[in-house]
Coordinates of C-alpha atoms and ligand atoms in Angstrom, one line a residue:
M78 CA -100.9 50.4 -128.9
T79 CA -103.3 47.5 -128.5
P80 CA -105.1 47.8 -125.1
G81 CA -103.9 45.2 -122.6
R82 CA -100.7 44.6 -124.6
W83 CA -97.3 45.1 -123.0
D84 CA -93.7 45.1 -124.3
A85 CA -92.9 42.7 -121.5
V86 CA -94.8 40.8 -118.9
V87 CA -93.1 39.3 -115.8
V88 CA -94.9 36.6 -113.9
G89 CA -94.0 36.6 -110.2
G90 CA -93.1 39.6 -108.1
G91 CA -90.4 38.1 -105.9
V92 CA -87.0 39.6 -106.0
G93 CA -86.3 37.6 -109.2
G94 CA -89.3 39.0 -111.1
L95 CA -88.8 42.5 -109.8
T96 CA -85.1 42.5 -110.8
A97 CA -86.0 41.3 -114.3
A98 CA -88.7 44.0 -114.5
H99 CA -86.2 46.7 -113.5
A100 CA -83.8 45.6 -116.2
L101 CA -86.5 45.4 -118.8
R102 CA -87.8 48.9 -117.9
G103 CA -84.2 50.1 -118.1
R104 CA -84.3 49.2 -121.8
G105 CA -87.2 51.6 -122.2
L106 CA -89.9 48.9 -122.4
R107 CA -93.4 49.1 -121.0
V108 CA -93.5 46.4 -118.3
L109 CA -96.3 44.7 -116.4
V110 CA -95.5 42.5 -113.3
L111 CA -98.2 40.0 -112.3
E112 CA -98.0 38.8 -108.7
A113 CA -100.4 36.4 -107.2
A114 CA -100.0 37.4 -103.5
D115 CA -101.1 40.7 -102.0
R116 CA -97.5 41.9 -101.7
C117 CA -94.3 41.5 -103.7
G118 CA -90.9 40.4 -102.5
G119 CA -91.6 36.8 -101.2
P120 CA -89.2 36.1 -98.3
V121 CA -87.4 39.4 -98.9
R122 CA -89.6 41.4 -96.6
G123 CA -89.4 44.1 -93.9
G124 CA -91.3 44.3 -90.7
A125 CA -91.2 46.7 -87.8
L126 CA -90.2 46.7 -84.2
V127 CA -92.4 49.2 -82.5
R128 CA -92.0 50.1 -78.8
D129 CA -94.9 51.3 -76.6
D130 CA -93.5 54.8 -76.7
G131 CA -93.8 54.8 -80.5
A132 CA -90.1 54.4 -81.3
R133 CA -90.0 52.3 -84.4
L134 CA -87.4 50.5 -86.6
A135 CA -87.8 48.5 -89.8
V136 CA -86.0 45.1 -89.8
D137 CA -85.7 42.2 -92.1
V138 CA -88.2 39.4 -91.2
G139 CA -87.1 37.0 -93.9
A140 CA -83.8 37.1 -95.8
E141 CA -81.2 39.2 -94.1
S142 CA -78.0 38.7 -96.1
F143 CA -76.7 37.5 -99.4
A144 CA -73.7 35.5 -100.6
S145 CA -70.9 37.8 -101.7
R146 CA -69.9 35.6 -104.6
G147 CA -70.6 37.4 -107.9
T148 CA -71.5 41.0 -108.1
G149 CA -75.2 40.8 -109.1
V150 CA -76.7 41.9 -105.8
A151 CA -74.1 44.5 -105.1
D152 CA -74.5 46.0 -108.6
L153 CA -78.3 46.1 -108.1
A154 CA -77.9 47.7 -104.7
A155 CA -75.7 50.4 -106.2
E156 CA -78.2 51.1 -109.0
L157 CA -80.9 51.5 -106.3
G158 CA -78.7 53.8 -104.2
L159 CA -78.3 51.3 -101.4
D160 CA -75.1 50.7 -99.5
V161 CA -73.8 47.1 -99.2
V162 CA -72.4 46.4 -95.7
A163 CA -70.2 43.7 -94.2
P164 CA -71.0 41.7 -91.1
S165 CA -69.0 42.3 -87.9
G166 CA -66.6 39.4 -88.4
R167 CA -67.6 37.7 -85.1
S168 CA -68.0 33.9 -85.2
A169 CA -71.3 32.1 -84.7
W170 CA -71.7 29.4 -82.0
I171 CA -73.1 25.9 -81.7
Q172 CA -75.3 24.5 -78.9
A173 CA -74.8 20.8 -78.7
G174 CA -74.3 18.1 -76.1
G175 CA -75.4 20.5 -73.3
R176 CA -72.6 23.0 -74.2
A177 CA -72.1 26.0 -76.3
F178 CA -68.9 26.6 -78.3
P179 CA -67.8 28.8 -81.3
I180 CA -68.1 27.1 -84.7
P181 CA -64.6 25.8 -85.4
A182 CA -62.8 27.7 -88.2
A183 CA -61.9 26.3 -91.6
G184 CA -64.8 23.9 -92.2
V185 CA -67.4 23.1 -94.9
L186 CA -70.9 22.9 -93.5
G187 CA -69.4 22.3 -90.1
I188 CA -67.1 19.5 -91.3
P189 CA -63.6 20.4 -90.0
A190 CA -60.5 20.0 -92.0
R191 CA -58.3 19.2 -89.0
P192 CA -60.3 17.3 -86.3
W193 CA -57.4 17.6 -83.8
A194 CA -57.4 21.5 -84.0
A195 CA -57.9 23.1 -80.6
D196 CA -61.3 24.7 -81.5
V197 CA -62.6 21.3 -82.8
R198 CA -61.2 19.5 -79.7
R199 CA -63.1 21.9 -77.5
A200 CA -66.3 20.9 -79.3
I201 CA -66.0 17.2 -79.6
G202 CA -63.6 16.2 -76.8
W203 CA -60.7 13.7 -77.0
P204 CA -62.9 10.6 -77.8
G205 CA -64.3 12.5 -80.7
V206 CA -60.9 13.6 -81.9
L207 CA -59.5 10.1 -81.7
R208 CA -62.4 8.6 -83.7
A209 CA -62.2 11.4 -86.3
S210 CA -58.4 11.0 -86.7
A211 CA -59.2 7.5 -88.2
D212 CA -60.1 9.4 -91.3
R213 CA -56.5 9.7 -92.2
L214 CA -55.9 5.9 -91.9
L215 CA -59.1 4.6 -93.7
P216 CA -58.8 3.8 -97.4
A217 CA -60.5 6.6 -99.5
G218 CA -63.1 4.1 -100.7
R219 CA -64.4 3.4 -97.2
V220 CA -67.2 6.0 -97.3
D221 CA -71.0 5.9 -97.2
A222 CA -72.0 8.8 -99.4
S223 CA -75.8 8.0 -99.3
D224 CA -76.4 11.4 -97.6
L225 CA -74.3 14.0 -95.8
G226 CA -74.8 12.5 -92.4
A227 CA -73.8 9.1 -93.5
L228 CA -70.7 10.4 -95.3
V229 CA -69.4 12.3 -92.2
R230 CA -70.2 9.5 -89.8
S231 CA -68.4 7.0 -92.0
R232 CA -65.2 9.0 -92.0
Y233 CA -65.3 11.1 -88.8
G234 CA -67.6 9.3 -86.5
R235 CA -70.7 10.3 -84.4
R236 CA -69.4 13.3 -82.4
V237 CA -68.3 15.4 -85.4
T238 CA -71.6 14.5 -87.2
E239 CA -73.9 15.3 -84.3
R240 CA -72.1 18.2 -82.6
L241 CA -70.7 20.1 -85.6
V242 CA -72.2 19.1 -88.9
A243 CA -75.9 18.5 -87.8
P244 CA -76.4 22.0 -86.3
V245 CA -74.6 23.8 -89.2
A246 CA -75.9 21.9 -92.2
T247 CA -79.5 21.4 -90.9
G248 CA -79.6 25.1 -89.9
V249 CA -78.5 26.2 -93.4
H250 CA -80.8 23.9 -95.3
S251 CA -83.8 23.4 -93.0
A252 CA -83.7 19.6 -93.5
P253 CA -82.3 16.7 -91.5
L254 CA -78.8 15.4 -92.4
G255 CA -80.3 12.2 -93.8
A256 CA -82.2 14.2 -96.3
L257 CA -79.2 16.2 -97.6
D258 CA -77.8 14.9 -100.8
V259 CA -74.0 15.3 -100.7
D260 CA -73.6 16.6 -104.2
A261 CA -76.5 19.1 -103.7
V262 CA -75.2 20.7 -100.5
A263 CA -71.4 20.2 -100.9
P264 CA -70.6 20.1 -104.6
G265 CA -67.1 18.7 -105.3
L266 CA -66.7 17.1 -101.8
R267 CA -67.0 13.5 -103.0
A268 CA -64.5 14.1 -105.9
A269 CA -62.1 15.9 -103.5
L270 CA -62.3 12.9 -101.1
A271 CA -61.4 10.5 -103.8
R272 CA -58.6 12.7 -104.9
E273 CA -57.2 13.6 -101.5
G274 CA -57.8 10.2 -99.8
S275 CA -59.4 11.6 -96.7
L276 CA -62.4 13.8 -95.6
G277 CA -60.0 16.2 -93.8
G278 CA -57.9 16.6 -97.0
A279 CA -61.1 17.1 -99.1
V280 CA -62.4 19.8 -96.8
A281 CA -59.0 21.6 -96.8
S282 CA -58.8 21.5 -100.6
L283 CA -62.3 23.0 -100.9
R284 CA -61.5 25.7 -98.4
A285 CA -58.4 26.6 -100.3
L286 CA -60.5 27.3 -103.4
A287 CA -62.9 29.5 -101.4
P288 CA -62.1 33.3 -101.3
A289 CA -60.8 34.6 -97.9
G290 CA -63.0 36.8 -95.7
S291 CA -66.7 36.7 -94.9
A292 CA -68.9 35.0 -97.5
V293 CA -72.0 37.2 -96.8
R294 CA -73.0 40.8 -97.1
G295 CA -76.0 42.8 -96.1
V296 CA -77.7 46.1 -97.0
D297 CA -77.6 49.2 -94.8
G298 CA -81.2 49.4 -93.6
G299 CA -81.9 45.7 -94.3
V300 CA -82.0 43.6 -97.5
H301 CA -85.8 44.2 -97.7
R302 CA -84.9 47.7 -99.0
L303 CA -83.9 46.0 -102.3
V304 CA -87.6 45.2 -102.8
D305 CA -88.8 48.5 -101.4
E306 CA -86.5 50.4 -103.8
L307 CA -87.2 48.2 -106.8
L308 CA -90.9 48.9 -106.3
A309 CA -90.3 52.6 -105.9
V310 CA -88.2 52.7 -109.1
L311 CA -90.6 50.6 -111.1
S312 CA -93.4 52.9 -110.3
G313 CA -91.4 55.8 -111.7
G314 CA -89.6 56.9 -108.6
T315 CA -86.2 58.3 -108.8
V316 CA -83.1 56.2 -108.9
V317 CA -80.5 57.8 -106.7
G318 CA -77.5 56.8 -108.8
G319 CA -75.9 54.5 -111.3
T320 CA -76.9 53.1 -114.6
V321 CA -79.0 50.1 -115.6
S322 CA -78.1 47.4 -118.1
G323 CA -78.2 48.2 -121.8
G324 CA -76.3 51.5 -121.3
T325 CA -79.5 53.3 -120.2
E326 CA -78.9 56.2 -117.9
S327 CA -81.4 55.6 -115.1
A328 CA -80.6 58.5 -112.8
G329 CA -83.9 60.4 -112.4
G330 CA -85.7 57.6 -114.3
T331 CA -84.8 58.8 -117.8
V332 CA -83.3 57.1 -120.8
A333 CA -80.1 58.7 -122.2
G334 CA -81.2 61.8 -124.1
G335 CA -83.7 62.7 -121.4
T336 CA -86.8 60.7 -122.4
P337 CA -88.5 59.6 -119.2
L338 CA -88.7 55.8 -118.7
P339 CA -92.3 54.7 -118.6
P340 CA -93.4 53.5 -115.2
A341 CA -93.9 49.7 -114.9
E342 CA -97.2 48.5 -113.6
V343 CA -97.1 46.0 -110.7
R344 CA -100.4 44.2 -110.1
T345 CA -100.7 42.2 -106.9
G346 CA -103.5 39.7 -106.4
A347 CA -103.0 38.7 -110.1
R348 CA -102.6 34.9 -110.3
V349 CA -101.5 33.6 -113.7
V350 CA -103.3 30.3 -114.6
G351 CA -101.9 29.7 -118.1
I352 CA -99.6 31.0 -120.8
S353 CA -99.8 30.3 -124.6
S354 CA -98.2 31.8 -127.6
G355 CA -100.4 34.2 -129.6
I356 CA -100.3 32.0 -132.6
A357 CA -101.5 28.9 -130.8
S358 CA -104.3 31.0 -129.3
G359 CA -105.3 32.4 -132.7
I360 CA -104.6 35.9 -131.3
S361 CA -102.3 38.3 -133.2
V362 CA -100.6 41.0 -131.2
G363 CA -100.4 44.2 -133.2
D364 CA -97.1 46.0 -133.1
G365 CA -98.8 49.3 -134.0
G366 CA -96.7 49.7 -137.2
S367 CA -95.3 47.1 -139.4
G368 CA -98.2 44.7 -139.3
E369 CA -99.2 41.8 -137.1
R370 CA -96.9 39.4 -135.2
S371 CA -97.4 36.8 -132.5
G372 CA -96.8 37.4 -128.8
W373 CA -97.8 35.8 -125.6
V374 CA -101.3 35.5 -124.1
V375 CA -101.2 35.4 -120.3
R376 CA -104.4 34.2 -118.6
L377 CA -105.3 35.3 -115.1
A378 CA -107.5 33.6 -112.5
D379 CA -109.5 36.9 -112.5
G380 CA -109.8 39.4 -115.3
A381 CA -109.1 39.7 -119.0
P382 CA -106.0 38.0 -120.4
V383 CA -103.0 40.2 -121.1
L384 CA -100.9 40.2 -124.2
A385 CA -97.1 40.6 -124.2
D386 CA -94.3 40.7 -126.8
R387 CA -91.8 39.4 -124.3
L388 CA -92.4 37.1 -121.3
V389 CA -90.3 36.5 -118.3
V390 CA -91.6 33.7 -116.0
A391 CA -90.1 34.1 -112.5
T392 CA -92.0 31.4 -110.6
A393 CA -92.5 27.7 -111.0
G394 CA -95.7 26.0 -112.2
V395 CA -97.0 28.2 -114.9
T396 CA -95.1 27.0 -118.0
D397 CA -96.3 23.4 -117.9
G398 CA -98.9 24.0 -120.6
L399 CA -96.3 25.6 -122.9
L400 CA -93.1 23.5 -122.2
G401 CA -94.4 20.3 -120.7
P402 CA -94.5 19.5 -117.0
A403 CA -91.7 21.1 -115.0
P404 CA -90.2 19.1 -112.1
R405 CA -91.7 19.8 -108.7
R406 CA -89.6 20.1 -105.5
P407 CA -91.1 18.6 -102.4
A408 CA -92.1 21.3 -99.9
G409 CA -89.8 21.6 -96.9
S410 CA -90.5 22.7 -93.4
D411 CA -92.5 25.7 -92.3
V412 CA -90.3 28.1 -90.5
R413 CA -91.3 30.6 -87.8
L414 CA -89.1 33.6 -87.2
V415 CA -89.5 35.6 -84.0
T416 CA -87.7 38.9 -83.7
L417 CA -87.2 40.4 -80.3
L418 CA -86.0 43.9 -79.2
L419 CA -84.4 43.3 -75.9
H420 CA -83.3 45.7 -73.2
A421 CA -80.3 43.6 -72.1
P422 CA -77.0 45.4 -71.5
A423 CA -75.4 42.0 -70.7
L424 CA -75.6 41.3 -74.5
D425 CA -73.3 44.3 -75.3
A426 CA -70.4 41.9 -75.0
A427 CA -72.0 39.5 -77.7
P428 CA -71.6 36.4 -75.5
R429 CA -72.5 34.1 -78.4
G430 CA -70.9 36.0 -81.2
T431 CA -73.4 36.5 -84.1
G432 CA -75.7 33.8 -82.8
V433 CA -76.2 30.1 -82.1
L434 CA -77.1 27.1 -84.2
V435 CA -78.8 24.3 -82.2
A436 CA -78.0 20.6 -82.7
P437 CA -81.2 18.6 -83.6
G438 CA -82.3 15.9 -81.2
G439 CA -84.1 15.8 -77.9
S440 CA -81.4 14.5 -75.6
D441 CA -79.6 17.8 -75.0
P442 CA -80.5 19.1 -71.5
G443 CA -79.5 22.7 -72.6
R444 CA -81.7 22.5 -75.6
P445 CA -84.4 25.2 -75.7
A446 CA -88.0 24.5 -76.5
G447 CA -87.5 23.9 -80.2
A448 CA -85.6 27.0 -81.5
K449 CA -83.2 25.7 -84.1
A450 CA -81.2 28.9 -84.4
L451 CA -80.7 32.3 -82.9
T452 CA -79.2 35.3 -84.7
H453 CA -77.9 38.1 -82.5
A454 CA -78.6 40.6 -85.3
T455 CA -77.1 43.7 -83.5
A456 CA -73.9 41.7 -82.9
K457 CA -73.8 40.6 -86.6
W458 CA -74.6 43.9 -88.3
P459 CA -72.8 47.0 -87.1
W460 CA -75.2 49.3 -89.0
L461 CA -78.1 47.7 -87.1
A462 CA -76.4 48.1 -83.7
A463 CA -75.9 51.9 -84.5
R464 CA -79.5 52.3 -85.7
V465 CA -81.0 50.4 -82.7
A466 CA -78.9 52.5 -80.2
G467 CA -80.0 55.7 -81.9
V468 CA -83.7 54.8 -82.1
F469 CA -84.2 52.8 -78.8
G470 CA -81.2 53.8 -76.6
P471 CA -78.2 52.0 -75.3
G472 CA -78.2 48.4 -74.0
R473 CA -80.8 47.4 -76.7
H474 CA -80.4 44.4 -78.9
V475 CA -82.2 42.7 -81.7
V476 CA -82.2 38.9 -81.7
R477 CA -84.1 36.6 -84.1
L478 CA -85.1 33.0 -83.2
S479 CA -85.9 30.5 -85.9
Y480 CA -88.2 27.5 -85.3
G481 CA -89.2 24.6 -87.6
R482 CA -87.4 21.5 -88.7
L483 CA -88.5 19.2 -91.5
G484 CA -90.5 16.3 -90.2
E485 CA -91.3 18.0 -86.9
R486 CA -94.3 20.2 -86.0
T487 CA -93.3 23.8 -86.2
P488 CA -93.8 25.5 -82.8
E489 CA -95.8 28.7 -82.4
P490 CA -93.8 30.2 -79.5
T491 CA -95.2 33.0 -77.4
V492 CA -93.0 36.0 -76.8
A493 CA -92.3 34.7 -73.3
Q494 CA -91.2 31.3 -74.6
A495 CA -89.0 33.0 -77.2
A496 CA -87.4 35.1 -74.5
R497 CA -86.7 32.0 -72.5
D498 CA -85.1 30.3 -75.5
A499 CA -83.0 33.4 -76.1
S500 CA -81.9 33.3 -72.5
V501 CA -80.8 29.7 -72.7
L502 CA -79.0 30.1 -76.0
L503 CA -77.3 33.4 -75.1
G504 CA -76.3 32.2 -71.6
V505 CA -77.7 35.4 -70.1
P506 CA -80.8 35.7 -67.8
L507 CA -83.6 37.4 -69.8
A508 CA -86.9 38.1 -68.2
E509 CA -90.0 38.6 -70.4
A510 CA -89.9 42.2 -69.2
A511 CA -86.6 42.7 -71.1
V512 CA -88.7 42.3 -74.4
E513 CA -89.6 45.9 -75.5
A514 CA -91.0 44.9 -78.9
S515 CA -91.4 41.8 -81.1
D516 CA -92.5 40.6 -84.5
A517 CA -93.3 37.0 -85.7
V518 CA -93.6 35.7 -89.2
R519 CA -94.4 32.2 -90.5
W520 CA -92.8 31.1 -93.8
A521 CA -94.6 28.2 -95.3
G522 CA -92.9 25.3 -97.0
T523 CA -89.3 26.6 -97.3
L524 CA -87.6 24.6 -100.0
P525 CA -85.1 21.8 -99.2
P526 CA -81.9 21.9 -101.3
P527 CA -82.3 20.7 -104.8
T528 CA -81.0 17.3 -105.7
P529 CA -78.8 16.8 -108.8
A530 CA -81.7 14.9 -110.4
Y531 CA -84.0 17.9 -109.8
R532 CA -81.4 20.3 -111.2
A533 CA -81.0 18.1 -114.3
A534 CA -84.7 18.1 -114.9
V535 CA -85.0 21.9 -114.4
A536 CA -82.1 22.4 -116.8
E537 CA -83.9 20.3 -119.4
H538 CA -87.1 22.4 -118.9
A539 CA -85.1 25.7 -119.1
A540 CA -83.4 24.5 -122.3
R541 CA -86.8 24.0 -123.9
A542 CA -87.6 27.6 -122.9
E543 CA -84.4 28.9 -124.4
A544 CA -85.4 27.6 -127.8
V545 CA -88.5 29.8 -127.7
A546 CA -88.0 33.4 -128.8
G547 CA -89.3 36.0 -126.5
L548 CA -89.5 33.8 -123.4
A549 CA -87.2 33.5 -120.4
L550 CA -87.5 31.6 -117.2
T551 CA -85.9 32.9 -114.0
G552 CA -86.4 32.8 -110.2
S553 CA -85.0 30.5 -107.6
W554 CA -86.7 27.4 -109.1
V555 CA -84.3 27.6 -112.0
A556 CA -81.5 29.8 -110.6
G557 CA -81.0 28.1 -107.2
T558 CA -81.9 29.4 -103.7
G559 CA -80.5 32.7 -102.4
L560 CA -80.4 36.3 -103.5
A561 CA -77.0 36.0 -105.2
A562 CA -78.2 33.2 -107.5
V563 CA -81.6 34.8 -108.1
V564 CA -80.6 38.4 -108.9
G565 CA -77.7 37.5 -111.3
H566 CA -79.9 35.0 -113.1
A567 CA -82.8 37.5 -113.4
R568 CA -80.6 40.2 -115.0
A569 CA -79.4 37.7 -117.5
A570 CA -82.9 36.5 -118.3
A571 CA -84.2 40.0 -118.9
A572 CA -81.3 40.7 -121.3
A573 CA -82.2 37.5 -123.2
V574 CA -85.7 38.4 -124.2
Ligands
FAD189 C1 -87.3 32.6 -94.2 C2 -86.3 32.7 -95.3 C3 -85.1 33.3 -95.1 C4 -84.2 33.4 -96.2 N1 -83.0 34.1 -96.0 C5 -82.2 34.2 -97.0 C6 -81.0 35.0 -96.8 O1 -80.7 35.5 -95.7 N2 -80.1 35.1 -97.9 C7 -80.4 34.6 -99.1 O2 -79.7 34.8 -100.1 N3 -81.6 33.9 -99.3 C8 -82.5 33.7 -98.3 N4 -83.6 33.1 -98.5 C9 -83.9 32.6 -99.9 C10 -84.3 33.8 -100.8 O3 -85.1 34.6 -100.1 C11 -85.0 33.2 -102.0 O4 -84.2 32.3 -102.7 C12 -85.5 34.3 -103.0 O5 -86.1 35.4 -102.3 C13 -86.4 33.8 -104.1 O6 -86.8 34.8 -104.9 P1 -87.7 34.4 -106.2 O7 -88.1 35.7 -106.8 O8 -87.1 33.4 -107.0 O9 -89.0 33.7 -105.5 P2 -90.2 34.2 -104.7 O10 -89.8 35.3 -103.8 O11 -90.8 33.0 -104.1 O12 -91.1 34.9 -105.8 C14 -92.0 34.2 -106.6 C15 -93.3 35.0 -106.7 O13 -94.2 34.4 -107.6 C16 -95.5 34.5 -107.1 N5 -96.3 33.5 -107.8 C17 -96.3 32.2 -107.7 N6 -97.2 31.6 -108.5 C18 -97.8 32.7 -109.2 C19 -98.7 32.7 -110.3 N7 -99.4 31.6 -110.7 N8 -99.1 33.9 -110.8 C20 -98.4 35.1 -110.3 N9 -97.5 35.1 -109.4 C21 -97.2 33.9 -108.8 C22 -95.3 34.2 -105.7 O14 -96.4 34.7 -104.9 C23 -94.0 34.9 -105.3 O15 -94.2 36.2 -104.9 C24 -84.5 32.9 -97.5 C25 -85.8 32.3 -97.7 C26 -86.7 32.2 -96.6 C27 -88.0 31.5 -96.9

């Protein structure tokens, strides 16, 4: 074995890179993960709520759910011995026009299929219903599809756009309506509109294709446990159950036949600055037996280069030298997440369901000081409610406030401000004294949704990589945002090298 040479090197220790490393190790390969930051997992991260008396509970401080389409995340969770859990089934609410109301059912990004339905009428009033009903009379071609806001306004009018679509779509994508490309955030909507002749008909037809039931799932203990368990398993820890890809029996960390799987090495603080093929660098990577063959040379900002037979790149920006410049996505808004443990028995009744999305714009008198969303986590996740009651006692609730919209300065709210915002959004008086513990995290430059042009450019870059033996690209920059997209893609990438 050549010193510094690995069967496989993974660049980037986010959930994409770690998932790929887990699958590669499951094939019995010696794997090295290189992560630039001082911790792995990216936005899949746990924090702790710690009360003065020492009572403590780990909670998600970044990603907290995953889309249930596909089985990639559920399969990974099962391999890691984690239980996938469903949310409570309560609805979320919207705060707009000085009022709070449940998000109407049967919509796409807040766009209703039937603007005259009772739950929509409650949100937009009769004037809004009358204007939106014009959608059925307008010719299908009368649409401004330059962005999502323009499209909805041109068919349904201002009230639907501002009270329903703006809070939902800008909450989901952390970007203003005018920056949301219709094809990027609502694929198929424009074609359905042309086919069905109205926006309402288009939304109804897209909804009919979507599976029934809740579209998200969580993990008992929090989705950050995916990263915790991946790191434990990679370091040689025991997998509780299941098998990994390639037919390898991973229970107890052994390959079939009882040979222990080699632990993977995960190096943090290891920033990759360049990659080249062994041949191009004039370096031959010995295979320890049948002679010499080329591999990959991975150069680090600090320390000696590492050599690899297989390379999985799970982050943007390091393959330019090899494949030509990759497209860059403009950075989105910074997001600040403030998690509060509240002693507030009035919240037992979940007065705003699973939480509240706040309409953008400053004219709303009920609008809190800049929070764009609140998740009532204990109303959303039954496992969390049970854990919080067990650790902190009855009447305790976890809420998470989210701050930061693209184009606006991201506030740095104090705990007292966050409690005031929670009070406004939940419609329940909450004194600062109700806060028993808190945690705040800032996520820099969250990514706006990719445009079709970006996706096409990335697909071209990825196709260049596919033509190179022993190299695979993965991670959200090629797979798309979200754990469902990233995990499934990473497993396929690991299988391909
Ligand atoms: C606040 C927040 C909340 C979210 N909530 C959800 C949610 O609830 N559900 C959901 O499905 N998705 C959610 N997402 C999105 C989801 O978390 C991401 O899509 C996913 O975690 C991306 O994983 P990744 O491995 O592709 O990227 P990352 O986690 O970004 O990993 C890439 C890694 O590469 C490292 N790196 C970069 N450059 C180099 C280099 N030169 N050398 C070595 N390492 C390098 C980075 O430090 C990073 O750790 C959320 C995102 C954010 C920001």
